[in-house]
mmCIF file of C-alpha atoms in Angstrom:
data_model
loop_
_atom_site.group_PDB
_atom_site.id
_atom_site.type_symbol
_atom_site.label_atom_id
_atom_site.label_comp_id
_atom_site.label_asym_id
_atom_site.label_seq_id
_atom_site.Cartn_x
_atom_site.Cartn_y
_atom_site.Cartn_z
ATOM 1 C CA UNK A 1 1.130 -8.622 25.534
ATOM 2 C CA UNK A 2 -1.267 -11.646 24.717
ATOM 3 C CA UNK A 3 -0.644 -13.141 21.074
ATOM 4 C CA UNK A 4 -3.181 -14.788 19.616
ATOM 5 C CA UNK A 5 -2.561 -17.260 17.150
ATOM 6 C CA UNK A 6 -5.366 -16.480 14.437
ATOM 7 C CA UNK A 7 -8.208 -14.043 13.860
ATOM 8 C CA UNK A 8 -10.274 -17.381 14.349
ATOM 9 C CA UNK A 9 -9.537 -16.981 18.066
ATOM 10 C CA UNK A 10 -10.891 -13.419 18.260
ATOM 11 C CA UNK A 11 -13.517 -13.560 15.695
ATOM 12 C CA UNK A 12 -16.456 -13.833 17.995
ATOM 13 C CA UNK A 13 -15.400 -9.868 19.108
ATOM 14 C CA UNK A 14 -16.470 -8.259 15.961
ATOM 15 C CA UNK A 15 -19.578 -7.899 13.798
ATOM 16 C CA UNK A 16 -17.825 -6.328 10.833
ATOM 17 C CA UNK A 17 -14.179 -6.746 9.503
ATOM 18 C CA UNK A 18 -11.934 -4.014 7.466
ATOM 19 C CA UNK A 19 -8.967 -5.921 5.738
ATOM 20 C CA UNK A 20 -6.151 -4.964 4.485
ATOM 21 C CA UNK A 21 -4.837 -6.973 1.631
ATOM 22 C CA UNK A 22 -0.822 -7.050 0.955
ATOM 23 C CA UNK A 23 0.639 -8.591 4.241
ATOM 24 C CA UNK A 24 -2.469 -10.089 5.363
ATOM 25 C CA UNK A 25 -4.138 -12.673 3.139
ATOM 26 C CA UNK A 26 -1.719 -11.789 -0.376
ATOM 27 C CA UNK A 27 2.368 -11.783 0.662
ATOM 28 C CA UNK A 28 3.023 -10.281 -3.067
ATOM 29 C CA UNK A 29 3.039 -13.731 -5.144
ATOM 30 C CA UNK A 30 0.809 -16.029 -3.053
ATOM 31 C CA UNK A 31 -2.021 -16.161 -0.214
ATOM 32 C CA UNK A 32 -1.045 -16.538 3.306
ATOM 33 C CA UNK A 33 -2.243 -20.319 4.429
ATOM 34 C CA UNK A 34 -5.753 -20.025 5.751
ATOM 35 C CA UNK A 35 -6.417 -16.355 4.675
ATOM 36 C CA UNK A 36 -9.262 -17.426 2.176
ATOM 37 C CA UNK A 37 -10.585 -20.201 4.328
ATOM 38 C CA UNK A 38 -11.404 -17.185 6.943
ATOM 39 C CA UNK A 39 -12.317 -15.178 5.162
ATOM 40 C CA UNK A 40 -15.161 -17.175 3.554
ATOM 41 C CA UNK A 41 -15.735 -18.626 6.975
ATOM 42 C CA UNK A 42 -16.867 -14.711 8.177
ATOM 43 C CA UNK A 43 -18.750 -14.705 5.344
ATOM 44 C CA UNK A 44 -20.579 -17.833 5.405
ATOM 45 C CA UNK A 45 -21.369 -16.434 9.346
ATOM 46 C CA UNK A 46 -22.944 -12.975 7.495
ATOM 47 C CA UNK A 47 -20.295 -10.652 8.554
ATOM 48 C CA UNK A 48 -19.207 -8.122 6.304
ATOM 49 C CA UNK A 49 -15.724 -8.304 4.850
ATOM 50 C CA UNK A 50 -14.810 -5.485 3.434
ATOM 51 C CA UNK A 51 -11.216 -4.965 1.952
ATOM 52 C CA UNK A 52 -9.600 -1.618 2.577
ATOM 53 C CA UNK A 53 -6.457 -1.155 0.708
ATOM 54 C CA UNK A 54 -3.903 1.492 -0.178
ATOM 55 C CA UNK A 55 -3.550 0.232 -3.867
ATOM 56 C CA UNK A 56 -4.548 3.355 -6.456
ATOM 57 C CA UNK A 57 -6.697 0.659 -8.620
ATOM 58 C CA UNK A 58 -10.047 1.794 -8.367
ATOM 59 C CA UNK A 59 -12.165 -1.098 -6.688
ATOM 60 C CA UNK A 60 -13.496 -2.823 -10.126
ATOM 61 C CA UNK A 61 -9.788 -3.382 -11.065
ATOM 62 C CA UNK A 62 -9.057 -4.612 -8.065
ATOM 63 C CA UNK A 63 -11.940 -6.615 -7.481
ATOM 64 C CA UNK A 64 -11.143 -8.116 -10.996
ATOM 65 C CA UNK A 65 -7.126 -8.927 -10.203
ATOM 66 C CA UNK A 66 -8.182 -10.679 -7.316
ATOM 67 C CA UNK A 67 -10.988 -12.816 -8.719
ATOM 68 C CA UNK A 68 -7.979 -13.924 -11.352
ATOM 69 C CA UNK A 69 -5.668 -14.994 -8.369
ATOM 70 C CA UNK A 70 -8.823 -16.955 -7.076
ATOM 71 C CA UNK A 71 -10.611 -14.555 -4.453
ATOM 72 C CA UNK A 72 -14.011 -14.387 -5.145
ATOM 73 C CA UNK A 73 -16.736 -11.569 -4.109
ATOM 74 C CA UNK A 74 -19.364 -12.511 -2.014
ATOM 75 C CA UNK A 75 -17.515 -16.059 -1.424
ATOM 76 C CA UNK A 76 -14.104 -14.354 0.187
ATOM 77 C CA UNK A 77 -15.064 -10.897 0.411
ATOM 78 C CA UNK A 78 -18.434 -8.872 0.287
ATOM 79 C CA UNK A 79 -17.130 -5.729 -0.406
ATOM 80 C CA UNK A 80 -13.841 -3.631 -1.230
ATOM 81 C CA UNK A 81 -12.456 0.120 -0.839
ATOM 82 C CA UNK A 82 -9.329 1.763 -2.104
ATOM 83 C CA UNK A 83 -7.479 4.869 -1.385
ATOM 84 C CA UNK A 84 -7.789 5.468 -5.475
ATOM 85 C CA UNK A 85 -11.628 4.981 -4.736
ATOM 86 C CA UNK A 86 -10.985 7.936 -1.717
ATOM 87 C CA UNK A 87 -8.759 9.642 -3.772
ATOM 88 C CA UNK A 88 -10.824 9.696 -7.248
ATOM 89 C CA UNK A 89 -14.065 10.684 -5.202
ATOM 90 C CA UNK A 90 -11.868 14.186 -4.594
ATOM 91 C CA UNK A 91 -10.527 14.374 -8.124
ATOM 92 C CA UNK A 92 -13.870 14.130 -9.335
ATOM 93 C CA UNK A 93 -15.446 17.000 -7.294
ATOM 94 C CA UNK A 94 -12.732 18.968 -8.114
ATOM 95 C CA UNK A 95 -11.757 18.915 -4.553
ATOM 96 C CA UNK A 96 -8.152 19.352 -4.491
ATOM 97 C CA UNK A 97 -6.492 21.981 -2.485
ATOM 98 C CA UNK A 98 -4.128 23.350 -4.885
ATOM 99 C CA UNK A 99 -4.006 26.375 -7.518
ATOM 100 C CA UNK A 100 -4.777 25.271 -10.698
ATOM 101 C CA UNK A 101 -5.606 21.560 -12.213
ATOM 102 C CA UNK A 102 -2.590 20.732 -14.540
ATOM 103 C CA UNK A 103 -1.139 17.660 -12.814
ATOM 104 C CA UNK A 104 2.219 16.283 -13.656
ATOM 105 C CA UNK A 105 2.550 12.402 -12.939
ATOM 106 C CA UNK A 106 5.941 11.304 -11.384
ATOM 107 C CA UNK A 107 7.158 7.562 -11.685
ATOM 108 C CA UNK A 108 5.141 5.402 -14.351
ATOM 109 C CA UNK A 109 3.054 7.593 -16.475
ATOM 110 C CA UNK A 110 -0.844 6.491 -14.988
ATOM 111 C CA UNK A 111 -3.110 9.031 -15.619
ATOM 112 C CA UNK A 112 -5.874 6.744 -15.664
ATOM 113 C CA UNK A 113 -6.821 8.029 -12.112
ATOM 114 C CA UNK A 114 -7.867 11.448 -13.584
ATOM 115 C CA UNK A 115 -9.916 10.554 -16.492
ATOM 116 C CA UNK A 116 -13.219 12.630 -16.459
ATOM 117 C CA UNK A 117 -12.420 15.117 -13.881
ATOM 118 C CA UNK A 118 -11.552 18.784 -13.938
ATOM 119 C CA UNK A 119 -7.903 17.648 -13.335
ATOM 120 C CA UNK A 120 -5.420 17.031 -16.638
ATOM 121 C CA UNK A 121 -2.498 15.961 -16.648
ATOM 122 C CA UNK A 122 0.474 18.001 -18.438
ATOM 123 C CA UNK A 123 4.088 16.440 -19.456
ATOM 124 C CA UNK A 124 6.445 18.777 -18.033
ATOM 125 C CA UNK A 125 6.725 19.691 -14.286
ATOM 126 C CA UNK A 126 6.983 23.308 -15.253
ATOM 127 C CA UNK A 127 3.758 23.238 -16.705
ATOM 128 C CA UNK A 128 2.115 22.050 -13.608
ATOM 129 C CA UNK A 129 0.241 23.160 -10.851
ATOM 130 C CA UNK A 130 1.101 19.988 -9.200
ATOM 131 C CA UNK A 131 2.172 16.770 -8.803
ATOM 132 C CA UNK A 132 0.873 13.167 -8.536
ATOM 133 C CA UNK A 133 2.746 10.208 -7.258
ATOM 134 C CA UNK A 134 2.618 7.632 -9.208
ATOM 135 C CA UNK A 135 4.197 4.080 -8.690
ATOM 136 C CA UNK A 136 7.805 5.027 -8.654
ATOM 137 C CA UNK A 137 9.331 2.966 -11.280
ATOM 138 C CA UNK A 138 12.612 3.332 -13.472
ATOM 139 C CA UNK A 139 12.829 3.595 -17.143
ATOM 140 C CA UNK A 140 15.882 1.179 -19.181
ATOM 141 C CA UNK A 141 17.143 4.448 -19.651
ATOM 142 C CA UNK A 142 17.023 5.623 -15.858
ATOM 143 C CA UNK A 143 18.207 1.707 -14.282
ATOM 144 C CA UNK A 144 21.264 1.816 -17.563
ATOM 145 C CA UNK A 145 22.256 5.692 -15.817
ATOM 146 C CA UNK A 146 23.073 3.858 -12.038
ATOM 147 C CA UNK A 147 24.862 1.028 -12.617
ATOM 148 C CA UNK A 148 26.196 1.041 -8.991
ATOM 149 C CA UNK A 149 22.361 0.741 -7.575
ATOM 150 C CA UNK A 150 21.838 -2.108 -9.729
ATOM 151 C CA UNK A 151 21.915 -4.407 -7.337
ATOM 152 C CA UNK A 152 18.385 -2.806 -5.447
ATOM 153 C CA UNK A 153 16.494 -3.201 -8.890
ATOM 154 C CA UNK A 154 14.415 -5.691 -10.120
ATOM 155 C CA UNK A 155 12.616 -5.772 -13.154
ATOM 156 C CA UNK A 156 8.575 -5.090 -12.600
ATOM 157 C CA UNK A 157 6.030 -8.090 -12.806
ATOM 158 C CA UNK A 158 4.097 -4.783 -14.569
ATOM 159 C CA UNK A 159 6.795 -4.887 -17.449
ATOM 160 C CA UNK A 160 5.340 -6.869 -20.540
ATOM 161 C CA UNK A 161 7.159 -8.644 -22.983
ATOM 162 C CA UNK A 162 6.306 -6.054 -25.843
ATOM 163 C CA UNK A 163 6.175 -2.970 -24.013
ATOM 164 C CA UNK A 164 8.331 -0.749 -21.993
ATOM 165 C CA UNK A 165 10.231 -2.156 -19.210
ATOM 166 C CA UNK A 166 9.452 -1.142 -15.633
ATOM 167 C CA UNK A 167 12.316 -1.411 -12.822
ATOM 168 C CA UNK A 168 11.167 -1.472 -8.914
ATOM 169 C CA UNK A 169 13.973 -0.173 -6.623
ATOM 170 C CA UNK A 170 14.325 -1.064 -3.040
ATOM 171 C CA UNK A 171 15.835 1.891 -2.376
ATOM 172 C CA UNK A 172 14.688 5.513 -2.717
ATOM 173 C CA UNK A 173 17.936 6.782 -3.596
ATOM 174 C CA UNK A 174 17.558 7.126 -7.205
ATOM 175 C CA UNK A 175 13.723 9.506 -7.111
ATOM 176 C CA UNK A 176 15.792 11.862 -4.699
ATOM 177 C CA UNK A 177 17.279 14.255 -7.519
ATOM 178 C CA UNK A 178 14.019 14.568 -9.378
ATOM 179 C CA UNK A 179 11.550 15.299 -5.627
ATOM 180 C CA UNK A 180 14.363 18.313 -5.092
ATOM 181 C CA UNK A 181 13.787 20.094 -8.323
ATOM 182 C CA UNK A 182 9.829 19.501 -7.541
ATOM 183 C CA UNK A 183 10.540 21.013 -4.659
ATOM 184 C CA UNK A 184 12.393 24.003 -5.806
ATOM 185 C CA UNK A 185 9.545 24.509 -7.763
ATOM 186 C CA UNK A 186 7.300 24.990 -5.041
ATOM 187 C CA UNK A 187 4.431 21.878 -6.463
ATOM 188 C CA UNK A 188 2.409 20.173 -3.966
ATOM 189 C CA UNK A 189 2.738 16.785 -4.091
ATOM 190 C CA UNK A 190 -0.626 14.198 -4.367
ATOM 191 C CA UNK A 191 -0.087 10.499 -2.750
ATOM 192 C CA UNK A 192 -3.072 8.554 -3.012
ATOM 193 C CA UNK A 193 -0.972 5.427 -1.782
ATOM 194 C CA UNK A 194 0.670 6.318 1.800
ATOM 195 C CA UNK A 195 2.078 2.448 2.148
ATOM 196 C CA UNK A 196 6.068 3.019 2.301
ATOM 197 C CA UNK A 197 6.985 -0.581 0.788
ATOM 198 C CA UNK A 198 5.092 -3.186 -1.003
ATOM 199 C CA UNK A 199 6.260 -6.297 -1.461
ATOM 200 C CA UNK A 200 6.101 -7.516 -5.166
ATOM 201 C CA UNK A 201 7.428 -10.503 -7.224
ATOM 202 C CA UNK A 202 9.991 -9.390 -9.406
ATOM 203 C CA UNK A 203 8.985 -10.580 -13.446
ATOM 204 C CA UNK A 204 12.168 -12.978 -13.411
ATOM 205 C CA UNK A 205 11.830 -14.104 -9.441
ATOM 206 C CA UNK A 206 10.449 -15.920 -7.411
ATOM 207 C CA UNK A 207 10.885 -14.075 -4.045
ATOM 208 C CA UNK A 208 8.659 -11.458 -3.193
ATOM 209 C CA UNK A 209 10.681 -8.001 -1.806
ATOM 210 C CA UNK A 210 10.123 -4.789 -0.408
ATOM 211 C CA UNK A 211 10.025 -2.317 -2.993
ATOM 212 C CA UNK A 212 9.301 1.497 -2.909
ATOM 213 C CA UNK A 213 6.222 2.684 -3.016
ATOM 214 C CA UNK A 214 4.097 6.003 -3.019
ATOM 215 C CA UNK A 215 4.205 6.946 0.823
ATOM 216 C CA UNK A 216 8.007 6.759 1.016
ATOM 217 C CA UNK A 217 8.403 8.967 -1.932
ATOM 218 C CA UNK A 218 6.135 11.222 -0.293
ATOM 219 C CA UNK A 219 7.378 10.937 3.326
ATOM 220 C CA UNK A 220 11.033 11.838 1.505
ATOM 221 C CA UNK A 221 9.431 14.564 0.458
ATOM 222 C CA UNK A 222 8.106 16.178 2.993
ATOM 223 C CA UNK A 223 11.337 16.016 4.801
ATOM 224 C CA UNK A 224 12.537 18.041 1.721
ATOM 225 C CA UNK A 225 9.813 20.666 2.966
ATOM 226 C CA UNK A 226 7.436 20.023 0.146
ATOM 227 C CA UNK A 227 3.374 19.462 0.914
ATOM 228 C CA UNK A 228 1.666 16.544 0.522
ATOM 229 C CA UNK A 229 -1.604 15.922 0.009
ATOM 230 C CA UNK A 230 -2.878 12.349 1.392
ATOM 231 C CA UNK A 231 -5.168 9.813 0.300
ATOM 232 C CA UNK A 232 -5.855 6.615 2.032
ATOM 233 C CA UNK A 233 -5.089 4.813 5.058
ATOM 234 C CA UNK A 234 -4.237 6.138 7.728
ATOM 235 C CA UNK A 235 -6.370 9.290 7.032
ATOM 236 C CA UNK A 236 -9.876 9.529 8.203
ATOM 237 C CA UNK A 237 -11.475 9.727 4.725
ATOM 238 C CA UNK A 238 -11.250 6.243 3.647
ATOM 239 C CA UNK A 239 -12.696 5.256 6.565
ATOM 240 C CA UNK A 240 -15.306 7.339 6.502
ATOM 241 C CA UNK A 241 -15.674 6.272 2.588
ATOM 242 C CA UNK A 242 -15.624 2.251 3.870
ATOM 243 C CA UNK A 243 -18.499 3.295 6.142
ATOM 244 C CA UNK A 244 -20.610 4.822 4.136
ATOM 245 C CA UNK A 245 -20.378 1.895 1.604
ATOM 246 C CA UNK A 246 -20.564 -0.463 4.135
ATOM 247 C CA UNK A 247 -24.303 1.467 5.715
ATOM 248 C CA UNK A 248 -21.831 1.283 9.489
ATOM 249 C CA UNK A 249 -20.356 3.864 11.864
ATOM 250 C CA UNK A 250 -17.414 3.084 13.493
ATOM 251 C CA UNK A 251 -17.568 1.007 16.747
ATOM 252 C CA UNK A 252 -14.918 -1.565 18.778
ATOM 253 C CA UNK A 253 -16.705 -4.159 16.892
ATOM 254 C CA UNK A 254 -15.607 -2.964 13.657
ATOM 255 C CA UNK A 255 -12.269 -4.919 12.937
ATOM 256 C CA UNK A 256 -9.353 -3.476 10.853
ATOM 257 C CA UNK A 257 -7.053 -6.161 10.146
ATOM 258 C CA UNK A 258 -3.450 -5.143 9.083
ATOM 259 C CA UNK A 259 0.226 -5.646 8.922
ATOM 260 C CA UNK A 260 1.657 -2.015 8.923
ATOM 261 C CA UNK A 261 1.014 0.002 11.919
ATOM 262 C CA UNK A 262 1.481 3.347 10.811
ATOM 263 C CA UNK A 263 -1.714 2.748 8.018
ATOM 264 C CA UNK A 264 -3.697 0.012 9.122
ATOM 265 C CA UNK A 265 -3.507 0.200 12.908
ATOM 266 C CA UNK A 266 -3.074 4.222 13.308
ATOM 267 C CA UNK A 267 -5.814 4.181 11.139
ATOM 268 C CA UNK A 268 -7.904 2.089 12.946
ATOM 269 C CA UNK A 269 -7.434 3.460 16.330
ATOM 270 C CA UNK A 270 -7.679 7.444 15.140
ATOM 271 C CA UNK A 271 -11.222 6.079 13.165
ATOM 272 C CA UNK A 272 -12.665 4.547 16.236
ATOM 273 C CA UNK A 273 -12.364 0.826 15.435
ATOM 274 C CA UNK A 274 -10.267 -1.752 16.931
ATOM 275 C CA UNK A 275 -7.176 -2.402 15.117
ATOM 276 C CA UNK A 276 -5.981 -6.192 14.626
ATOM 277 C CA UNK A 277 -1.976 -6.173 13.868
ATOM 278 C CA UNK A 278 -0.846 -9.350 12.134
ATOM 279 C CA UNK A 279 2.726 -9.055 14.200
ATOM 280 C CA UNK A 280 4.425 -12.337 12.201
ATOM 281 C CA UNK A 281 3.817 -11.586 8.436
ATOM 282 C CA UNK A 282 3.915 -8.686 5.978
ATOM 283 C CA UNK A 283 5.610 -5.070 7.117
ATOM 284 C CA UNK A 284 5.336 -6.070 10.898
ATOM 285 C CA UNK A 285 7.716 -9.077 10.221
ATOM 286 C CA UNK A 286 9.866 -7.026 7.615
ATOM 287 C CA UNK A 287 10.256 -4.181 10.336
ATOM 288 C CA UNK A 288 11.291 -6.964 13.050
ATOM 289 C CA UNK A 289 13.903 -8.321 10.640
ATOM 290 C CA UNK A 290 14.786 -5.083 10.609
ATOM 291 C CA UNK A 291 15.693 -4.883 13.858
ATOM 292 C CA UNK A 292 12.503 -3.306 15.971
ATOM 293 C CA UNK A 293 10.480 -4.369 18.668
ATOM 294 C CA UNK A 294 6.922 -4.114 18.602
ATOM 295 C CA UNK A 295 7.281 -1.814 21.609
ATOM 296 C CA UNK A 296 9.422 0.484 18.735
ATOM 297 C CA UNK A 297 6.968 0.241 15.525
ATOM 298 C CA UNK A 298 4.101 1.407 17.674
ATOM 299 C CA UNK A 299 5.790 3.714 19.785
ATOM 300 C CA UNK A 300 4.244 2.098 22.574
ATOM 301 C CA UNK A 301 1.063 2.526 21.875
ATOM 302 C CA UNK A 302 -0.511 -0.622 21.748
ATOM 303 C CA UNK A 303 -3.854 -0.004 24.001
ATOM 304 C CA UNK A 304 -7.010 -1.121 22.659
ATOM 305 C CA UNK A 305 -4.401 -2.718 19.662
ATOM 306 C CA UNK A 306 -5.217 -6.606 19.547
ATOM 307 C CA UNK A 307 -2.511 -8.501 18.078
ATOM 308 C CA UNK A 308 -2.607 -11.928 16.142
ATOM 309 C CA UNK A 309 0.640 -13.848 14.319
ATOM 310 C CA UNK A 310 -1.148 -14.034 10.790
ATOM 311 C CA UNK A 311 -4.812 -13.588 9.897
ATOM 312 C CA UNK A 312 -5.184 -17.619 9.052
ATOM 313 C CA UNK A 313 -3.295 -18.928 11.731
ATOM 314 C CA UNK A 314 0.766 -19.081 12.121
ATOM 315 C CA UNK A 315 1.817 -18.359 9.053
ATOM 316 C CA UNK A 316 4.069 -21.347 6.848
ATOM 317 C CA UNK A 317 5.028 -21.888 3.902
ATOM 318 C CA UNK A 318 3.320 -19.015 1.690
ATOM 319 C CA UNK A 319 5.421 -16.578 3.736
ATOM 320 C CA UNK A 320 7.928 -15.584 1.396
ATOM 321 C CA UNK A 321 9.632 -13.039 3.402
ATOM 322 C CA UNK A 322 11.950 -15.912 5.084
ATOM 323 C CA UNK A 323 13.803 -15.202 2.165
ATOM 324 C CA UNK A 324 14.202 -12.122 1.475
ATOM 325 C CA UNK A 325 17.785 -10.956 0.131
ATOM 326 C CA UNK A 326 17.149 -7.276 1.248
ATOM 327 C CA UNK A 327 20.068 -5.923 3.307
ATOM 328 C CA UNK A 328 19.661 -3.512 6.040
ATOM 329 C CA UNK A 329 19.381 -0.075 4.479
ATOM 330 C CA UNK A 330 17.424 3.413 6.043
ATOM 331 C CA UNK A 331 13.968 3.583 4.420
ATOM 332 C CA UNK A 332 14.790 7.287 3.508
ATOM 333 C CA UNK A 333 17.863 7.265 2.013
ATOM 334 C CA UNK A 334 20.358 10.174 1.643
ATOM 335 C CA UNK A 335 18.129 12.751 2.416
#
């Protein structure tokens, strides 16, 4: 299996590139060395780079969080696509597979992602028809209840200093109780985030960890027997929602550069366009500290999968992952 050092050394292959952001050019407090400089450089050569990410922020937000970390549009990046672009383009049609439109939100209460569409959101589960995965956070009053977890929590860079706090958990453990009752209940369950772990500074920290995110909560529950519904990579539609923005079908010299294989690079290879795994940063690194081969993330299926060590170049300093202070734990907990 042929490593390449940088996208720089395959860039020549591809007339359009599809990046993913967390893992590739942002580690969850800092860019990767060389991420922006190659990203510009594509641009400065004409090709469209277009950011496809699983982040629920509609594509303004996002486009505006970025330009405040010092990624510009049309300097860095000439376009950008979300799954909660993907996902609001359904919610706004009305296009949800379920019976009814009263949505209950689980984890912190955004409902911004519904606004002006047939959908409302309700307060109670009981009054729902369904349910939306939100980012699963803790209350103070849910982290003060499991004092022998507190160990896997860290307080949320999303917490402000007059306002509620917000506790990440790198463990799924303590959302297990509440998916069963949902369950029980019989709601369909919405994900418009399918990434398993993100890796976020903590408010008080300086080290960037892997922390729960929508996908895991929703793979937990569909091991509980619940349905999901699915927005975002590694399903077709935000694909097919990049392409149409970008005015491109899909083609081997479409690029989708990522760090997880089971969104970026399943994605890439089920939408027709070559998948480039960064294999030495962001999930791909966190899955080999884990313990896993290459051979094991992918299943060995790695044909037609070009592989680089970080989208920059080998990545240094930025890489915060060096330090993680995770321990080894199962990413589904006690299901």
């Amino acid at each position: 299996m042929k490593i390449y050092d940088g996208f720089a050394d395959i860039a020549d292959s591809f007339d359009v590139l599809l990046v993913d952001a967390y893992g590739v050019f942002w580690d969850g407090s800092a860019f990767y060395e060389g991420s922006r400089e190659i990203m510009e450089k594509m641009v400065k050569c004409g090709k469209p780079v277009c950011i496809v990410s699983n982040t629920t922020q509609l594509a303004e937000a996002a486009i505006n969080s970025y330009r405040k970390r010092g990624l510009e549009p049309q300097r860095h990046f000439t376009d950008m696509v979300t799954s909660g672009d993907a996902a609001r383009e359904t919610f706004a049609a009305g296009g949800l597979d379920i019976d009814g439109n009263r949505i209950f939100v689980f984890g912190n209460p955004r409902k911004q992602i519904f606004e002006q569409t047939p959908y409302v959101t309700v307060d109670e589960p009981r009054e729902a028809d369904a349910f939306y995965i939100s980012i699963p956070q803790l209350t103070n009053a849910q982290y003060e209840k499991l004092p022998a977890l507190h160990q896997h929590f860290y307080l949320s860079r999303m917490s402000s200093d007059d306002g509620p706090a917000w506790w990440d958990s790198m463990v799924i453990d303590p959302f297990l109780p509440q998916l069963r009752a949902l369950q029980k209940m019989g709601l369909p369950a919405i994900c418009a985030n399918p990434d398993f772990r993100a890796f976020e500074k903590p408010k008080n920290g300086d080290v960037a960890l892997p922390v729960v995110r929508q996908g895991l909560v929703a793979e937990a529950y569909r091991k509980m027997g619940g349905r999901v519904i699915e927005f975002g990579k590694p399903h077709p539609g935000i694909f097919k929602y990049a392409f149409r923005q970008l005015g491109i079908e899909a083609s081997p010299k479409v690029a989708m550069i990522g760090d997880t294989y089971r969104t970026d690079i399943v994605g890439a290879l089920n939408a027709g366009v070559t998948p480039v795994w960064c294999v030495e940063c962001g999930m791909a690194k966190y899955e080999i500290e884990q313990g896993k081969s290459l051979e094991e993330i992918s299943g060995g299926r790695l044909e037609g999968v070009r592989m680089i060590r970080a989208f920059g170049g080998v990545a240094k300093s930025s890489d915060l992952l060096n330090r993680c202070r995770a321990a080894k734990f199962s990413d589904y907990g006690k299901l």
